[in-house]
Amino acid sequence: MFFQKKAKKEESTGKKLDLLYPENVKVGCKADSKENVIRAVGQMLVNSGYVNQSYVDAMVKREESFSTYMGNELALPHGVEEAKKEIKASGIAVMVFPEGTDWDGEQVKAVIGIAGVGEEHLKILSVIAEQALEDDYMERLTSASAQEVYEMLKGGEVA
């Protein structure tokens, strides 16, 4: 179990957003360029109302200056510091690549795009990275259905 964000009210619409929605979990993804993968996971954040469109470019910019590859076949792309104003609510989006995708010479099997309001992104990064270090975690994640991945990631709490 990962974490569950206490529902946060989005100011512009009054709609409460969870940290993760089932539609933001894509499994069985095919390898693509790192930039295309970042843009795809970023677009899921946009489509769910977590971020403005310009945040996706900030995710690509972050990757150009510092890799978001975390080891253990996991990448956690997120925007640069200047893009925080483009975040409406904290959220994540997940893409699973059972056969892997290239991340600057490293094989990545899970990409989790992150948008965190204020300092919440640090907590989200920390929780994900800690869970991903478990011995069989990535194996379970990459062989799971979209619903199972959703269930794995929505447990626990981030406040």
Coordinates of N, CA and C in Angstrom, one line a residue:
M1 N 0.8 -1.2 0.0 CA 0.0 0.0 0.0 C 0.9 1.2 0.0
F2 N 0.6 2.2 -0.8 CA 1.3 3.4 -0.9 C 0.8 4.5 0.0
F3 N -0.1 5.3 -0.5 CA -0.6 6.4 0.3 C -1.9 6.9 -0.3
Q4 N -2.6 7.6 0.6 CA -3.9 8.1 0.1 C -3.9 9.6 0.5
K5 N -4.0 10.5 -0.4 CA -4.0 11.9 -0.1 C -5.4 12.3 0.4
K6 N -5.4 13.0 1.5 CA -6.7 13.5 2.0 C -7.2 14.4 0.9
A7 N -8.5 14.3 0.5 CA -9.0 15.1 -0.6 C -8.8 16.5 -0.3
K8 N -8.4 17.2 -1.3 CA -8.0 18.6 -1.2 C -9.0 19.4 -2.2
K9 N -9.5 20.5 -1.7 CA -10.5 21.2 -2.5 C -9.7 22.0 -3.6
E10 N -10.0 21.9 -4.8 CA -9.4 22.7 -5.9 C -10.1 24.0 -5.9
E11 N -9.4 25.1 -5.8 CA -9.9 26.4 -5.7 C -10.8 26.8 -6.8
S12 N -10.4 26.6 -8.1 CA -11.2 27.1 -9.2 C -12.5 26.5 -9.4
T13 N -12.7 25.2 -9.1 CA -13.9 24.5 -9.4 C -14.7 24.0 -8.1
G14 N -14.0 24.0 -7.0 CA -14.6 23.5 -5.8 C -14.6 22.0 -5.8
K15 N -14.1 21.3 -6.8 CA -14.0 19.9 -6.9 C -12.9 19.4 -6.1
K16 N -13.2 18.3 -5.3 CA -12.1 17.7 -4.5 C -11.4 16.7 -5.4
L17 N -10.0 16.7 -5.3 CA -9.2 15.8 -6.1 C -8.5 14.8 -5.2
D18 N -8.6 13.5 -5.6 CA -7.8 12.5 -4.9 C -6.4 12.5 -5.5
L19 N -5.4 12.0 -4.8 CA -4.0 11.9 -5.3 C -3.9 11.1 -6.5
L20 N -4.7 10.0 -6.6 CA -4.6 9.1 -7.8 C -6.0 8.7 -8.1
Y21 N -6.3 8.6 -9.4 CA -7.5 8.1 -10.0 C -7.2 6.9 -10.8
P22 N -8.2 5.9 -10.9 CA -7.9 4.7 -11.7 C -7.5 5.0 -13.2
E23 N -8.1 6.1 -13.7 CA -7.8 6.4 -15.1 C -6.4 7.0 -15.3
N24 N -5.7 7.2 -14.2 CA -4.4 7.7 -14.3 C -3.3 6.6 -14.1
V25 N -3.8 5.4 -14.3 CA -2.9 4.2 -14.3 C -3.0 3.5 -15.6
K26 N -1.8 3.5 -16.3 CA -1.8 2.8 -17.6 C -0.8 1.7 -17.5
V27 N -1.2 0.5 -17.8 CA -0.3 -0.7 -17.8 C -0.1 -1.2 -19.2
G28 N 0.9 -2.0 -19.4 CA 1.1 -2.6 -20.7 C 1.6 -1.5 -21.7
C29 N 2.3 -0.5 -21.2 CA 2.8 0.6 -22.1 C 3.9 0.1 -23.0
K30 N 4.1 0.6 -24.2 CA 5.2 0.2 -25.1 C 6.3 1.3 -25.0
A31 N 7.5 0.8 -25.1 CA 8.7 1.7 -25.0 C 8.5 2.9 -26.0
D32 N 9.0 4.0 -25.5 CA 9.0 5.3 -26.3 C 10.1 6.1 -25.8
S33 N 10.3 7.3 -26.5 CA 11.4 8.1 -26.0 C 11.1 8.7 -24.7
K34 N 12.1 9.0 -23.9 CA 11.9 9.6 -22.6 C 11.0 10.8 -22.6
E35 N 11.3 11.7 -23.5 CA 10.5 12.9 -23.6 C 9.0 12.6 -23.9
N36 N 8.7 11.7 -24.8 CA 7.3 11.3 -25.1 C 6.7 10.7 -23.9
V37 N 7.4 9.9 -23.1 CA 6.8 9.3 -21.9 C 6.5 10.3 -20.9
I38 N 7.4 11.3 -20.7 CA 7.2 12.4 -19.7 C 6.0 13.2 -20.2
R39 N 5.9 13.5 -21.4 CA 4.8 14.3 -21.9 C 3.4 13.5 -21.8
A40 N 3.5 12.2 -22.0 CA 2.3 11.4 -21.8 C 1.8 11.3 -20.3
V41 N 2.7 11.1 -19.4 CA 2.3 11.0 -18.0 C 2.0 12.4 -17.5
G42 N 2.6 13.4 -18.0 CA 2.3 14.8 -17.7 C 0.9 15.2 -18.2
Q43 N 0.5 14.7 -19.4 CA -0.8 15.0 -19.9 C -1.9 14.4 -19.1
M44 N -1.6 13.2 -18.5 CA -2.6 12.6 -17.6 C -2.8 13.5 -16.4
L45 N -1.8 14.2 -15.9 CA -1.9 15.1 -14.8 C -2.8 16.3 -15.2
V46 N -2.5 16.8 -16.4 CA -3.3 17.9 -17.0 C -4.8 17.5 -17.1
N47 N -5.0 16.4 -17.7 CA -6.4 15.9 -18.0 C -7.2 15.7 -16.7
S48 N -6.5 15.4 -15.6 CA -7.2 15.2 -14.3 C -7.4 16.5 -13.5
G49 N -6.8 17.6 -14.0 CA -7.0 18.9 -13.4 C -6.0 19.2 -12.3
Y50 N -4.9 18.4 -12.2 CA -3.9 18.6 -11.2 C -3.0 19.8 -11.5
V51 N -2.7 20.0 -12.8 CA -1.8 21.0 -13.3 C -2.3 21.7 -14.5
N52 N -1.7 22.9 -14.8 CA -1.9 23.5 -16.1 C -1.0 22.9 -17.1
Q53 N -1.3 23.1 -18.4 CA -0.6 22.5 -19.5 C 0.9 22.8 -19.4
S54 N 1.3 24.0 -19.1 CA 2.7 24.4 -19.1 C 3.5 23.6 -18.1
Y55 N 2.9 22.9 -17.1 CA 3.6 22.1 -16.2 C 4.3 20.9 -16.9
V56 N 3.7 20.4 -18.0 CA 4.3 19.3 -18.7 C 5.7 19.8 -19.3
D57 N 5.8 21.0 -19.8 CA 7.1 21.5 -20.3 C 8.1 21.6 -19.2
A58 N 7.6 21.9 -18.0 CA 8.5 22.0 -16.8 C 9.0 20.7 -16.4
M59 N 8.2 19.6 -16.6 CA 8.7 18.3 -16.4 C 9.8 17.9 -17.3
V60 N 9.6 18.2 -18.6 CA 10.7 18.0 -19.6 C 12.0 18.8 -19.2
K61 N 11.8 20.0 -18.8 CA 12.9 20.9 -18.5 C 13.7 20.3 -17.3
R62 N 12.9 19.8 -16.3 CA 13.6 19.2 -15.1 C 14.5 18.0 -15.5
E63 N 14.0 17.2 -16.4 CA 14.7 16.0 -16.9 C 16.0 16.4 -17.7
E64 N 15.9 17.6 -18.4 CA 17.1 18.0 -19.1 C 18.2 18.5 -18.1
S65 N 17.9 18.9 -16.9 CA 18.9 19.4 -16.0 C 19.3 18.4 -15.0
F66 N 18.4 17.4 -14.7 CA 18.6 16.4 -13.6 C 17.7 15.2 -13.9
S67 N 18.3 14.1 -14.0 CA 17.5 12.9 -14.3 C 16.6 12.5 -13.1
T68 N 15.4 12.1 -13.4 CA 14.4 11.7 -12.4 C 14.4 10.2 -12.2
Y69 N 15.4 9.5 -12.8 CA 15.6 8.1 -12.7 C 16.0 7.8 -11.2
M70 N 15.3 6.9 -10.5 CA 15.5 6.7 -9.1 C 16.2 5.4 -8.8
G71 N 16.5 4.6 -9.8 CA 17.1 3.3 -9.6 C 15.9 2.3 -9.5
N72 N 16.2 1.0 -9.5 CA 15.3 0.0 -9.3 C 14.2 0.1 -10.4
E73 N 14.5 0.5 -11.6 CA 13.6 0.5 -12.8 C 12.5 1.5 -12.6
L74 N 12.7 2.6 -11.9 CA 11.7 3.6 -11.5 C 12.1 5.0 -11.9
A75 N 11.3 5.7 -12.5 CA 11.5 7.2 -12.8 C 10.3 8.0 -12.2
L76 N 10.6 9.1 -11.6 CA 9.6 10.0 -11.0 C 9.7 11.4 -11.6
P77 N 9.3 11.6 -12.8 CA 9.3 12.9 -13.4 C 8.4 13.9 -12.7
H78 N 8.9 15.1 -12.5 CA 8.1 16.2 -11.9 C 8.7 17.5 -12.4
G79 N 8.0 18.6 -12.2 CA 8.4 19.9 -12.7 C 9.5 20.6 -12.0
V80 N 10.1 21.6 -12.6 CA 11.1 22.4 -12.0 C 10.4 23.3 -10.9
E81 N 11.3 23.8 -10.0 CA 10.8 24.6 -8.9 C 9.9 25.8 -9.4
E82 N 10.3 26.4 -10.5 CA 9.6 27.6 -11.0 C 8.2 27.3 -11.4
A83 N 7.9 26.0 -11.7 CA 6.6 25.6 -12.2 C 5.6 25.3 -11.1
K84 N 6.0 25.5 -9.8 CA 5.0 25.2 -8.7 C 3.7 25.9 -8.9
K85 N 3.8 27.1 -9.5 CA 2.6 28.0 -9.6 C 1.6 27.3 -10.6
E86 N 2.1 26.4 -11.4 CA 1.2 25.7 -12.4 C 0.5 24.5 -11.8
I87 N 0.7 24.2 -10.5 CA 0.1 23.0 -9.9 C -1.2 23.5 -9.2
K88 N -2.3 22.9 -9.5 CA -3.6 23.2 -8.9 C -3.9 22.3 -7.7
A89 N -3.4 21.1 -7.7 CA -3.7 20.1 -6.6 C -2.6 19.0 -6.8
S90 N -2.3 18.4 -5.7 CA -1.3 17.3 -5.7 C -1.9 16.1 -6.4
G91 N -1.1 15.4 -7.2 CA -1.6 14.2 -7.9 C -0.5 13.5 -8.5
I92 N -0.7 12.2 -8.9 CA 0.2 11.4 -9.6 C -0.5 10.7 -10.7
A93 N 0.4 10.3 -11.7 CA -0.1 9.5 -12.8 C 1.0 8.4 -13.1
V94 N 0.5 7.2 -13.5 CA 1.4 6.1 -13.6 C 1.4 5.4 -14.9
M95 N 2.6 5.1 -15.4 CA 2.7 4.3 -16.7 C 3.6 3.2 -16.4
V96 N 3.1 1.9 -16.7 CA 3.9 0.7 -16.4 C 4.3 0.1 -17.8
F97 N 5.6 -0.1 -17.9 CA 6.3 -0.7 -19.1 C 6.8 -2.1 -18.8
P98 N 6.0 -3.1 -19.0 CA 6.5 -4.5 -18.6 C 7.8 -4.9 -19.3
E99 N 8.0 -4.4 -20.5 CA 9.2 -4.7 -21.2 C 10.3 -3.7 -21.0
G100 N 10.0 -2.6 -20.3 CA 10.9 -1.5 -20.0 C 10.9 -0.5 -21.1
T101 N 11.5 0.7 -20.8 CA 11.7 1.7 -21.8 C 13.0 2.4 -21.4
D102 N 13.7 2.9 -22.4 CA 15.0 3.5 -22.1 C 14.9 4.9 -21.4
W103 N 15.7 5.0 -20.4 CA 15.8 6.3 -19.7 C 17.3 6.7 -19.6
D104 N 17.8 7.2 -20.6 CA 19.2 7.6 -20.7 C 20.1 6.4 -20.4
G105 N 19.8 5.3 -21.0 CA 20.7 4.1 -20.8 C 20.2 3.1 -19.7
E106 N 19.3 3.6 -18.9 CA 18.7 2.7 -17.8 C 17.4 2.2 -18.3
Q107 N 17.1 1.0 -17.9 CA 15.8 0.4 -18.2 C 14.8 0.8 -17.1
V108 N 13.7 1.4 -17.5 CA 12.6 1.8 -16.6 C 11.4 1.0 -16.9
K109 N 10.8 0.5 -15.8 CA 9.5 -0.2 -16.0 C 8.3 0.5 -15.4
A110 N 8.6 1.5 -14.6 CA 7.5 2.3 -14.0 C 7.8 3.7 -14.0
V111 N 6.9 4.6 -14.5 CA 7.1 6.0 -14.5 C 5.9 6.6 -13.8
I112 N 6.2 7.3 -12.7 CA 5.2 8.0 -11.9 C 5.4 9.5 -12.0
G113 N 4.5 10.1 -12.7 CA 4.6 11.6 -12.8 C 4.0 12.2 -11.6
I114 N 4.6 13.2 -11.0 CA 4.2 13.8 -9.8 C 4.0 15.3 -9.9
A115 N 2.9 15.8 -9.3 CA 2.7 17.2 -9.1 C 2.4 17.3 -7.6
G116 N 3.1 18.1 -6.9 CA 2.9 18.3 -5.5 C 2.8 19.8 -5.1
V117 N 1.7 20.1 -4.4 CA 1.5 21.5 -4.0 C 2.5 21.8 -2.8
G118 N 3.1 22.9 -2.8 CA 4.1 23.3 -1.8 C 5.2 22.2 -1.7
E119 N 5.4 21.8 -0.5 CA 6.4 20.8 -0.2 C 5.9 19.3 -0.3
E120 N 4.6 19.2 -0.7 CA 4.0 17.8 -0.7 C 4.8 16.9 -1.7
H121 N 5.4 17.5 -2.7 CA 6.1 16.6 -3.7 C 7.2 15.9 -3.1
L122 N 7.9 16.5 -2.1 CA 9.0 15.8 -1.4 C 8.4 14.6 -0.6
K123 N 7.3 14.7 0.1 CA 6.7 13.6 0.8 C 6.3 12.5 -0.2
I124 N 5.6 12.9 -1.3 CA 5.2 11.9 -2.3 C 6.4 11.2 -2.8
L125 N 7.5 11.9 -3.2 CA 8.7 11.3 -3.7 C 9.3 10.3 -2.7
S126 N 9.3 10.7 -1.5 CA 9.9 9.9 -0.4 C 9.1 8.6 -0.2
V127 N 7.8 8.7 -0.2 CA 6.9 7.5 0.0 C 7.1 6.5 -1.1
I128 N 7.1 7.0 -2.3 CA 7.2 6.2 -3.5 C 8.6 5.5 -3.5
A129 N 9.6 6.3 -3.4 CA 11.0 5.7 -3.4 C 11.2 4.6 -2.3
E130 N 10.7 4.9 -1.1 CA 10.8 3.9 -0.1 C 10.1 2.6 -0.4
Q131 N 8.9 2.7 -0.9 CA 8.1 1.5 -1.3 C 8.8 0.7 -2.4
A132 N 9.4 1.5 -3.4 CA 10.0 0.9 -4.6 C 11.2 0.1 -4.2
L133 N 11.8 0.3 -3.1 CA 13.0 -0.4 -2.7 C 12.8 -1.8 -2.2
E134 N 11.5 -2.1 -1.9 CA 11.2 -3.4 -1.4 C 11.6 -4.4 -2.5
D135 N 12.1 -5.6 -2.1 CA 12.6 -6.6 -3.0 C 11.8 -6.9 -4.2
D136 N 10.5 -7.3 -4.0 CA 9.7 -7.7 -5.1 C 8.7 -6.7 -5.6
Y137 N 8.8 -5.4 -5.2 CA 7.8 -4.4 -5.5 C 7.7 -4.2 -7.0
M138 N 8.8 -3.9 -7.7 CA 8.7 -3.6 -9.1 C 8.2 -4.8 -9.9
E139 N 8.5 -6.0 -9.4 CA 8.0 -7.2 -10.1 C 6.5 -7.3 -10.0
R140 N 6.0 -7.0 -8.8 CA 4.5 -7.1 -8.5 C 3.9 -5.9 -9.3
L141 N 4.5 -4.8 -9.3 CA 3.9 -3.6 -10.0 C 3.8 -3.8 -11.5
T142 N 4.9 -4.4 -12.1 CA 4.9 -4.5 -13.6 C 4.1 -5.7 -14.1
S143 N 3.7 -6.6 -13.2 CA 2.8 -7.7 -13.6 C 1.4 -7.5 -13.3
A144 N 1.0 -6.4 -12.6 CA -0.3 -6.2 -12.1 C -1.2 -5.6 -13.2
S145 N -2.5 -5.8 -13.0 CA -3.5 -5.1 -13.8 C -3.6 -3.6 -13.4
A146 N -4.2 -2.8 -14.2 CA -4.4 -1.4 -13.9 C -5.1 -1.2 -12.5
Q147 N -6.1 -2.0 -12.3 CA -6.8 -1.9 -11.0 C -5.9 -2.3 -9.9
E148 N -5.1 -3.4 -10.1 CA -4.2 -3.8 -9.0 C -3.1 -2.7 -8.7
V149 N -2.6 -2.1 -9.8 CA -1.6 -1.0 -9.6 C -2.3 0.1 -8.8
Y150 N -3.5 0.5 -9.2 CA -4.2 1.5 -8.5 C -4.4 1.2 -7.0
E151 N -4.7 -0.1 -6.7 CA -4.9 -0.5 -5.3 C -3.6 -0.4 -4.6
M152 N -2.5 -0.8 -5.2 CA -1.2 -0.8 -4.6 C -0.8 0.6 -4.2
L153 N -1.1 1.6 -5.1 CA -0.6 2.9 -4.9 C -1.6 3.8 -4.1
K154 N -2.8 3.4 -3.8 CA -3.7 4.3 -3.2 C -3.8 4.1 -1.6
G155 N -3.1 3.2 -1.1 CA -3.2 2.9 0.4 C -2.5 4.0 1.2
G156 N -2.2 3.9 2.4 CA -1.5 4.8 3.3 C -2.0 6.2 3.2
E157 N -1.2 7.2 3.7 CA -1.7 8.6 3.7 C -0.5 9.6 3.5
V158 N -0.7 10.6 2.8 CA 0.2 11.8 2.7 C -0.6 13.0 3.1
A159 N -0.1 13.7 4.1 CA -0.9 14.9 4.5 C -0.1 16.2 4.3

